[in-house]
PDB file of C-alpha atoms in Angstrom:
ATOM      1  CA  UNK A   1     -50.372  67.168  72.543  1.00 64.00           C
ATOM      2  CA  UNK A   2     -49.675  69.167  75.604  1.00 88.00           C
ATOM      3  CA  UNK A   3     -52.150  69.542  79.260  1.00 89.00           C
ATOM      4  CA  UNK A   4     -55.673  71.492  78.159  1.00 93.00           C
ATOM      5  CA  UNK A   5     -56.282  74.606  79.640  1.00 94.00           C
ATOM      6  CA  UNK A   6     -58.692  73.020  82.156  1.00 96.00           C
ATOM      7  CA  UNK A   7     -56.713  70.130  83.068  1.00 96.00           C
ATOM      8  CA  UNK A   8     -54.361  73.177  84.477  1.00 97.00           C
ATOM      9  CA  UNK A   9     -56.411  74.675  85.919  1.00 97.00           C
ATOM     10  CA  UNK A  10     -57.675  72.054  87.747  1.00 98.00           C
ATOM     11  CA  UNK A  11     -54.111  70.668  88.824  1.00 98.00           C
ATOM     12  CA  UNK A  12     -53.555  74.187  90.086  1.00 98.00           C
ATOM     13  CA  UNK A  13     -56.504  74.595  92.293  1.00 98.00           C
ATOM     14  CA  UNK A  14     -55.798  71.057  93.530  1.00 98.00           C
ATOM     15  CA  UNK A  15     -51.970  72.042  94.082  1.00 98.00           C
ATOM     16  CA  UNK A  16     -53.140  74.827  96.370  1.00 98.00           C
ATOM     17  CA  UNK A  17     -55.677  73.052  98.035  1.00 98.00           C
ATOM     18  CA  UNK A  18     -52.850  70.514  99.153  1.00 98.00           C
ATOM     19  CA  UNK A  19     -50.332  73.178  99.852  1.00 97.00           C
ATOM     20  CA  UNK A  20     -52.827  74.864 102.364  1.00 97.00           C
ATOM     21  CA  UNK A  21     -53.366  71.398 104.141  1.00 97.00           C
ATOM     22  CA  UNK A  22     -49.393  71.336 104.839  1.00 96.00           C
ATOM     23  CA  UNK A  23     -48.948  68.583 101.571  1.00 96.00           C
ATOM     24  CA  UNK A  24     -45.252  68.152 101.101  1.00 95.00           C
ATOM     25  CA  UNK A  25     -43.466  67.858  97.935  1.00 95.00           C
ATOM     26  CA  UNK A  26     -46.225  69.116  95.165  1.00 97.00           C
ATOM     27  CA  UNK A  27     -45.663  68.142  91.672  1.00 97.00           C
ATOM     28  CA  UNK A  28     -47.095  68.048  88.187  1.00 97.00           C
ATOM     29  CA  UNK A  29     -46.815  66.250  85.603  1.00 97.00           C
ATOM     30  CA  UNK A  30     -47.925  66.513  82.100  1.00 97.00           C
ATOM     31  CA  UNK A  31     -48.593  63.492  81.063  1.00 96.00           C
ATOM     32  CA  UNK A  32     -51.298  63.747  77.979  1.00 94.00           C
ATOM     33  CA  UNK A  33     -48.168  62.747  75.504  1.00 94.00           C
ATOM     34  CA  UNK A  34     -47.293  59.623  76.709  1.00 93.00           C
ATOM     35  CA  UNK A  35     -51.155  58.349  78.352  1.00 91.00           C
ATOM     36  CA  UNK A  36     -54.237  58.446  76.277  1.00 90.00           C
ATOM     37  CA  UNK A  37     -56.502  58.462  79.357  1.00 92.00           C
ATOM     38  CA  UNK A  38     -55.529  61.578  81.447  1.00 95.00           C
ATOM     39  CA  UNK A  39     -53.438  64.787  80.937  1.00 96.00           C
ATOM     40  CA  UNK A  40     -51.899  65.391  84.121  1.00 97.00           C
ATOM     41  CA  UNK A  41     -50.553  63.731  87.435  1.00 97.00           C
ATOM     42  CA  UNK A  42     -50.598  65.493  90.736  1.00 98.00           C
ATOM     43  CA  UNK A  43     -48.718  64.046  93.637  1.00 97.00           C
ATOM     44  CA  UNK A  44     -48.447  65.579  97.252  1.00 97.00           C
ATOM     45  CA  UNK A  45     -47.323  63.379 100.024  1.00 96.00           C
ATOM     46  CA  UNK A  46     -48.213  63.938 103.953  1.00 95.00           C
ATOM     47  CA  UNK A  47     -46.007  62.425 106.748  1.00 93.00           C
ATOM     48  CA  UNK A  48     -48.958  60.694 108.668  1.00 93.00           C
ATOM     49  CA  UNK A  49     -52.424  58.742 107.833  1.00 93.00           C
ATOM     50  CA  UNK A  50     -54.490  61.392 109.122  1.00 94.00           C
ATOM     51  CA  UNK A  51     -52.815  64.194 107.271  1.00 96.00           C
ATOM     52  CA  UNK A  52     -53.265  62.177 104.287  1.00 96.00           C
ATOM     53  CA  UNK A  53     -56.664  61.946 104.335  1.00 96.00           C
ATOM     54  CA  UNK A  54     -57.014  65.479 105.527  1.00 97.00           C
ATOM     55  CA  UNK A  55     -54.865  66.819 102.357  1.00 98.00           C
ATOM     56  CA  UNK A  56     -57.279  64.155  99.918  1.00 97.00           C
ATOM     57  CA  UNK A  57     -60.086  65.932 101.464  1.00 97.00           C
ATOM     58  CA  UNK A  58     -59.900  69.299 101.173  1.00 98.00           C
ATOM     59  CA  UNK A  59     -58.353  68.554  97.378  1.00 98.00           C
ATOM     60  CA  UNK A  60     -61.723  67.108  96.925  1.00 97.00           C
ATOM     61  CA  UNK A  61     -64.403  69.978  98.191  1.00 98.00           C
ATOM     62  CA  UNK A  62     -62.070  72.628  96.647  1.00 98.00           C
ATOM     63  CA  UNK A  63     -61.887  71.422  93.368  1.00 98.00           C
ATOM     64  CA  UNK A  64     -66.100  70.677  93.632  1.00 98.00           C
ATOM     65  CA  UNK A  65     -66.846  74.323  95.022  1.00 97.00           C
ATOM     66  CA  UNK A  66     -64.444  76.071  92.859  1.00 97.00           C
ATOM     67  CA  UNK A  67     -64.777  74.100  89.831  1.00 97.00           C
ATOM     68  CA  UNK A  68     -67.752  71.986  89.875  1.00 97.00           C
ATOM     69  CA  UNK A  69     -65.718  69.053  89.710  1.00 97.00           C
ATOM     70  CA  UNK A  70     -66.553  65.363  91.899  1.00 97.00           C
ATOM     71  CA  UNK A  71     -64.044  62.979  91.353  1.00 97.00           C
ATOM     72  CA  UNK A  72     -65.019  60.011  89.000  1.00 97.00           C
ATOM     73  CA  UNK A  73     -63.187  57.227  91.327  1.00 96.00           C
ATOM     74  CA  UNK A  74     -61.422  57.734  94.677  1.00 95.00           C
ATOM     75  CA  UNK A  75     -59.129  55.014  95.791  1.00 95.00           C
ATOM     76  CA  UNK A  76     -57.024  54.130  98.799  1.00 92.00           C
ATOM     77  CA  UNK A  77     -59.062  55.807 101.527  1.00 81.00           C
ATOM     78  CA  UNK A  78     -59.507  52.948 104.032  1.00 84.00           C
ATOM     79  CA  UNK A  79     -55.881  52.598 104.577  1.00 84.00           C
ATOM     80  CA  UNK A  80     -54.797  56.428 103.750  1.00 86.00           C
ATOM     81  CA  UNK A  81     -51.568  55.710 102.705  1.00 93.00           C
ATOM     82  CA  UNK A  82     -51.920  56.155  99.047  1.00 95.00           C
ATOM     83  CA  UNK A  83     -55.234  57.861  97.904  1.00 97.00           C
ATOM     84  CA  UNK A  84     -55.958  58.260  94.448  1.00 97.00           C
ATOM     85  CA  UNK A  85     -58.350  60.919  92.986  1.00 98.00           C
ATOM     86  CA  UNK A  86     -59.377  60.116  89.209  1.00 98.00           C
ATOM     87  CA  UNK A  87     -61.047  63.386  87.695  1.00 98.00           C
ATOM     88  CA  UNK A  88     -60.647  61.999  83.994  1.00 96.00           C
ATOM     89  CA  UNK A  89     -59.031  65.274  83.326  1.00 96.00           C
ATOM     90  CA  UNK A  90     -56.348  64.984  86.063  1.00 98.00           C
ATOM     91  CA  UNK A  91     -55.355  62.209  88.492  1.00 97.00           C
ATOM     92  CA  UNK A  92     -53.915  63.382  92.111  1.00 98.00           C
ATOM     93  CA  UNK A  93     -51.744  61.114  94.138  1.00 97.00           C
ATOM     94  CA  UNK A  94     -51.258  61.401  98.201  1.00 97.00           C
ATOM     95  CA  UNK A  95     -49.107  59.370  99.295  1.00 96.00           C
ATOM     96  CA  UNK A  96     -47.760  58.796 103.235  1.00 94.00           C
ATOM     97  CA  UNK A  97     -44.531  59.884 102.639  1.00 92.00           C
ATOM     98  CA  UNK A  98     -43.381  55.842 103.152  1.00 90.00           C
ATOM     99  CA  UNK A  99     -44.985  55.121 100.205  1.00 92.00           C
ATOM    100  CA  UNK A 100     -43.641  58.261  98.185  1.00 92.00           C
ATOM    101  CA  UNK A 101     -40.155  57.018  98.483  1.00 90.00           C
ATOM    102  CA  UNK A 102     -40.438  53.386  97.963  1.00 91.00           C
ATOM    103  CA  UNK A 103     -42.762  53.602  94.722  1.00 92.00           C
ATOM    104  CA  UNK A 104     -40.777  57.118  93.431  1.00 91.00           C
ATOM    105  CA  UNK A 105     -43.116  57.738  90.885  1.00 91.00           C
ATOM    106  CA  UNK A 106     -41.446  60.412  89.819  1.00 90.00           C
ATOM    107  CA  UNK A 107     -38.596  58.425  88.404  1.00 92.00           C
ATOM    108  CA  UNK A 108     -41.446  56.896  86.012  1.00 90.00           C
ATOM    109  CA  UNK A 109     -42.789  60.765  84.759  1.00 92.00           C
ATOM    110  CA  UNK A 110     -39.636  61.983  84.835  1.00 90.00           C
ATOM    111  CA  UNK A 111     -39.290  62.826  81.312  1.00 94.00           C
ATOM    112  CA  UNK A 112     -42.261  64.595  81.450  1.00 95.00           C
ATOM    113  CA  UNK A 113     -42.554  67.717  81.335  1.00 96.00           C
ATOM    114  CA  UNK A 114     -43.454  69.506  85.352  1.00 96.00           C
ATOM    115  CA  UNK A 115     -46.596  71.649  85.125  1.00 96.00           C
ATOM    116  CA  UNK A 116     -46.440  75.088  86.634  1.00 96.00           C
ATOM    117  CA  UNK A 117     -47.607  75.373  90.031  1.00 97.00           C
ATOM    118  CA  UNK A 118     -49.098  78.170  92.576  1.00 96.00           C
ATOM    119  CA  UNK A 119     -45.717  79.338  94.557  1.00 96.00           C
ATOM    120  CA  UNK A 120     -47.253  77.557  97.908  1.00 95.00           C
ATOM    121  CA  UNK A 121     -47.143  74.788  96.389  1.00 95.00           C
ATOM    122  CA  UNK A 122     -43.546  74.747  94.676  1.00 93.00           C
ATOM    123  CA  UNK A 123     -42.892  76.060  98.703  1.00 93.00           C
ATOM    124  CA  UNK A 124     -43.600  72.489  99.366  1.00 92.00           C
ATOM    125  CA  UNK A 125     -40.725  70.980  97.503  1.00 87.00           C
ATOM    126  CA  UNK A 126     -38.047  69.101  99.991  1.00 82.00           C
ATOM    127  CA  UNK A 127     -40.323  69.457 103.032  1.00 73.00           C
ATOM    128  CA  UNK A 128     -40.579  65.493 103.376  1.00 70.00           C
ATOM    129  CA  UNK A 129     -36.368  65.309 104.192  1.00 71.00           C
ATOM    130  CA  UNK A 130     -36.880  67.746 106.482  1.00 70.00           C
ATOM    131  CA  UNK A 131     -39.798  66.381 108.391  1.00 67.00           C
ATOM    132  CA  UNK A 132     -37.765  63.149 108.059  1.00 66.00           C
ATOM    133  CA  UNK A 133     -34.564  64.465 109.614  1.00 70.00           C
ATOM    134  CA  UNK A 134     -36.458  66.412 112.459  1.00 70.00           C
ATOM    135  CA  UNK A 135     -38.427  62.900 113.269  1.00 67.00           C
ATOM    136  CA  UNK A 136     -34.395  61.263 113.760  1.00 70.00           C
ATOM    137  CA  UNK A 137     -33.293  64.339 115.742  1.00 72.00           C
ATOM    138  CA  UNK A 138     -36.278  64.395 118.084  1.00 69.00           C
ATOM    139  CA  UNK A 139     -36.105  60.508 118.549  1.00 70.00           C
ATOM    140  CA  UNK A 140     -32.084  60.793 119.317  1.00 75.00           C
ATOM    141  CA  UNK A 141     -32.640  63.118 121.905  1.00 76.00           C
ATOM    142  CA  UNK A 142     -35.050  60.900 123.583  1.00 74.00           C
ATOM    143  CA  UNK A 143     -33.432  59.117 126.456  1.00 71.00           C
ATOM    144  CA  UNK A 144     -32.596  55.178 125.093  1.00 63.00           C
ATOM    145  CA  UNK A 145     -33.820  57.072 121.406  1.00 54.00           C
ATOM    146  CA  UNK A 146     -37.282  55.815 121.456  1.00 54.00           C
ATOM    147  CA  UNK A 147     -40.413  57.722 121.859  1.00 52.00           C
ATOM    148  CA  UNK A 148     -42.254  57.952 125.531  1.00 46.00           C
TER     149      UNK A 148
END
């Protein structure tokens, strides 16, 4: 069993959606052959709380205008460091970066196979080490390397 056409689609529009909110690290999974209850897994991570939500947000009216589509559950929005959007079809993950690296889901879908995504979103891929390294350099060159 392999993704349905719509479940594509709608990972796609949501990749773009998060790519165009500055989302870092896009990915899809297909995951229909190894869970019964969805198809595919979309994770995007965001280097800050409010980004997060931002990202979650716009993921959320784009995939209702363009598609028709209103999430069934939405999860994690209080603390905005790991939202989760179940559309049945599809589940999207944003994650503060943080949390991206210390639960690695991708090490657990890694034998999945990685849906095709819109090139602004594959664009995103590696931009959370280079936010990271650009926070250390930025906080070195602060006198006593702490922020002011």
């Amino acid at each position: 069993m392999t993704a349905t056409d719509r479940s594509i689609e709608l990972v796609r529009t949501a990749a773009q959606a998060a790519a165009d909110k500055l989302a870092h690290d896009i990915v899809a999974y297909d995951v229909s052959d190894v869970l019964s209850i969805t198809d595919a897994f979309l994770l995007a991570s965001a280097p800050n709380d409010r980004q997060v939500k931002s990202i979650v947000d716009e993921i959320e009216e784009r995939l209702g205008k363009e598609l028709g589509i209103k999430p069934v559950r939405r999860e994690g929005d209080r603390e905005a460091r790991w939202v989760l959007l179940d559309y049945v079809d599809i589940v999207v993950h944003v994650q503060h970066s943080e949390e991206r690296v210390f639960y690695a889901l991708e090490r657990l879908w890694k034998d999945c196979p990685e849906l095709e995504l819109p090139e602004d979103a594959t664009a995103t891929r590696g931009k959370a080490a280079e936010h990271a390294r650009q926070q250390e350099a930025e906080e070195a060159a602060q006198p006593g390397g702490e922020w002011r």
